[in-house]
Amino acid sequence: MADTFSFSLDGATVSVTCDPKAPALEVLREQLGVVGVKAGCSPQGMCGCCTVLVDGKPRLTCTLPTKSLAGKTVTTLASVSDEARLRLAGAFATTHAAQCGYCTPAIVLSASTLLALGRAPTDDEVHRALAPHTCRCTGYTSIKAAIGLACAPGLAPFEAPDNASAEVILGLRPFVDDLHRPGTLHAAVVLAPVSHGTLLSIDAAQAQGMPGNVRVIQLKADGQPVRYAGELLAAVVADTRSLARAAAAAVRCDVEATPAPTAVPLARAVRREGTVEPALSQARYRAELEISLAATDAVPLEPESALALPEGGGLLVYSSGHDARGLAERLGAELGVPVRVVLLPSGGSYGARAVAVAEAVAAKLSLTTGSPVSLALEHEEGTRLRARRAASVVTGAAACDEDGRLLAARVNVRFAGGATAHEAERMLARAIDGCSYHLPNLEIIAELHQGPGSPTGPLRGAGPLPVAVVIEALLDQLASAAGVDPFRIRALNALPELEPLLSSMHSASARSAGPLGAALFRTAGGDGAEVVLTVTAPDEVEVQCNVPELGQGRDRQLVEALVRATGLPEETFVVAWADSSVVAAGADGPVDVAAFQAGSALAAAGGSLRALVGRRFVGRAGQAPAELAGCLVRLGDDGGVAAVEVFVAAGEQDPATARSLAEGGAAMGLGIALAEEVPDRDGAPESRFRYLGTLKSKLTPRIVATPLEVGGSARGGAEAATVAAAAATFAAVRAFEGAASDRLPAKASRAAASVGVRIRGSVPASG
Ligand code: FES
Ligand code: FES
């Protein structure tokens, strides 16, 4: 039964009428339009994105019943003083503590309580303030540095942030689910309850009789196979999100369970150089091993969301996916109408948003109803529907001579691609590229099998990571067998461009003692980045780019390159949402190179911007320089992670950008090696946030990232840092626990315990 509650919200008295138990987050966002408060893992209370201050104390609103706000004072970042907001935004911008920015406003709000102390907070106070929060992009080091900077006594030791950064940090830049259009209907999804079976029927009678103008649309036909737990079966639209979700819960799906299908080979990639077998069998020293890697989820904090609305004779779809043009073409072909896609920055992706399930559902429902339709998947739904990194089993053998010079290596990696493997060929091509050492005789075979399980895709590191992990472990085994220093064996065999990183790692390794893991990684850069400049006013240039903003600081890189190319002030450039009618198909190349070219074309046109209003200038980048990273992970005497240092090629990137990407990438690698996993529970994926192994701030070690001049144009990158850190962490675990450690994540290790992994019953977890 609904009731009415009054409370103070950012200085104004508000009244709401709702179910007393309705989560405060729902009421704040949907009734009061407070979209700066984010719904990350809602309603699980695990990520901190929904934090507000209630009577000055941080509270998670996704688990807080609205009735408990009655008579209280609720503060969001919007009513923190301008001085405090500016100080915090400046500090977060200075340390690059916001990447995708989805977690950031809530963290800044919690940090404001520390700023209010009027003194430098203790480490313990910082840990307590950050305890509810999760950040998937940064690795927390830059966030803690930002808090320290903001709370340092005296004048602020940083400059005012630029407008774009301030908008991200203070939560003023919208995400897809923050967009509102009049007359919008809300959608919810109905997912398969079993792992394998045949859909017999869907009974929507009860749901259709519920309040809110409920309509149920069946998306999978009766008689069709159900291929994984959580597969999309039907969708519901209703007047509000909560009514849609309630109706979706009332839809009954009759699925006849069937045995799991046998996995069958789907795709294969082979790399062969020289003749491996004779070299392996004749070598003085030989090492072999087999390692398994669990399936991992990207765990982006922003829920998969989409808004679709009629436009002309077709549809306009707002997405936070990867590829505006590609998605527009795909949806247009599926639905038979013209579709335009506008891409907003995503709240973390790491490659996971390529599948665009929410967009497809919202578009279909909008076309069916003729109304705008908004869909935001709950976090568990997203975990079941989006692609994940495939589990894999990788076997390797390698051989060296008495000096430690590598003679041959053979690696076989078999990926469990699940029911649907997205971009399998691309992932396999990247897997066979995952060796960063010179080998005269090398064979890498990567196979992907289709079978039971959730969809998989080319997430950050998905292909090359298992190969790199096994090769680094083989190097350590060979070094030990041949009595060669682990740095010596790497120095003898690393690709030449990695040498500067390795020598810095070697120097750093001498600073302390203890079990050590070291790893190098080189990955080919992406290509196809395109930047389109449109002169929209005498003092304004709109910037669009086909590389999505996925939390990698794209917008900052674009503007920095444009200022360099044109000499125009940075406020001239307004980075706009990419529109499929303007940008090329999605790519992953270097945006700064494309931006510099577009800026140079603009500068070459000469004259004032006034004379160029309406003109367009396009810049395209070819193959990007390689990404290089090296990582050292040192364990303490107790086997806990004591230090993580990551070294990356600086390239032409802003060093602060390179550093922040490397820190965040290394944190993800640490998580993959020690904690991250999508556990299986009775044949279905365990999709609750707390079981996915995301690292929390308190126990994540400080990560020191160092960009280095390496000559040439190679650069650093989050993916290279992720792979190097995962391999180095696993190597450190083996150095402490012994070679019996043969599984990632190494949840039973002391290193895992030191970052908060606990083994509970049959489902290991962290946090
Ligand atoms: S803790 Fe509330 S949305 Fe995650
Ligand atoms: S910046 Fe924290 S989740 Fe992206």
PDB file of N, CA and C and ligand atoms in Angstrom, residues 99-101 103 135-137 301, ligand 2:
ATOM      1  N   GLN A  99      37.848   7.495 -14.824  1.00  0.00           N
ATOM      2  CA  GLN A  99      37.971   7.066 -16.224  1.00  0.00           C
ATOM      3  C   GLN A  99      36.571   7.037 -16.841  1.00  0.00           C
ATOM      4  N   CYS A 100      35.830   5.961 -16.664  1.00  0.00           N
ATOM      5  CA  CYS A 100      34.468   5.986 -17.223  1.00  0.00           C
ATOM      6  C   CYS A 100      33.578   6.926 -16.423  1.00  0.00           C
ATOM      7  N   GLY A 101      33.890   7.112 -15.167  1.00  0.00           N
ATOM      8  CA  GLY A 101      33.160   8.080 -14.346  1.00  0.00           C
ATOM      9  C   GLY A 101      31.883   7.560 -13.721  1.00  0.00           C
ATOM     10  N   CYS A 103      31.398   5.313 -11.312  1.00  0.00           N
ATOM     11  CA  CYS A 103      31.502   5.197  -9.850  1.00  0.00           C
ATOM     12  C   CYS A 103      31.826   6.524  -9.202  1.00  0.00           C
ATOM     13  N   CYS A 135      35.400   0.439  -7.892  1.00  0.00           N
ATOM     14  CA  CYS A 135      35.757   1.076  -9.162  1.00  0.00           C
ATOM     15  C   CYS A 135      36.417   0.013 -10.021  1.00  0.00           C
ATOM     16  N   ARG A 136      35.948  -0.149 -11.235  1.00  0.00           N
ATOM     17  CA  ARG A 136      36.504  -1.173 -12.120  1.00  0.00           C
ATOM     18  C   ARG A 136      37.587  -0.620 -13.048  1.00  0.00           C
ATOM     19  N   CYS A 137      37.693   0.710 -13.127  1.00  0.00           N
ATOM     20  CA  CYS A 137      38.605   1.283 -14.121  1.00  0.00           C
ATOM     21  C   CYS A 137      39.976   1.638 -13.561  1.00  0.00           C
ATOM     22  N   LEU A 301      30.197  -1.258 -14.194  1.00  0.00           N
ATOM     23  CA  LEU A 301      29.264  -0.768 -13.163  1.00  0.00           C
ATOM     24  C   LEU A 301      27.973  -0.228 -13.764  1.00  0.00           C
TER      25      LEU A 301
HETATM   26  S1  FES B   2      35.964   5.153 -13.172  1.00  0.00           S
HETATM   27 FE1  FES B   2      35.350   3.839 -11.572  1.00  0.00          FE
HETATM   28  S2  FES B   2      34.174   2.315 -12.561  1.00  0.00           S
HETATM   29 FE2  FES B   2      34.937   3.514 -14.184  1.00  0.00          FE
END
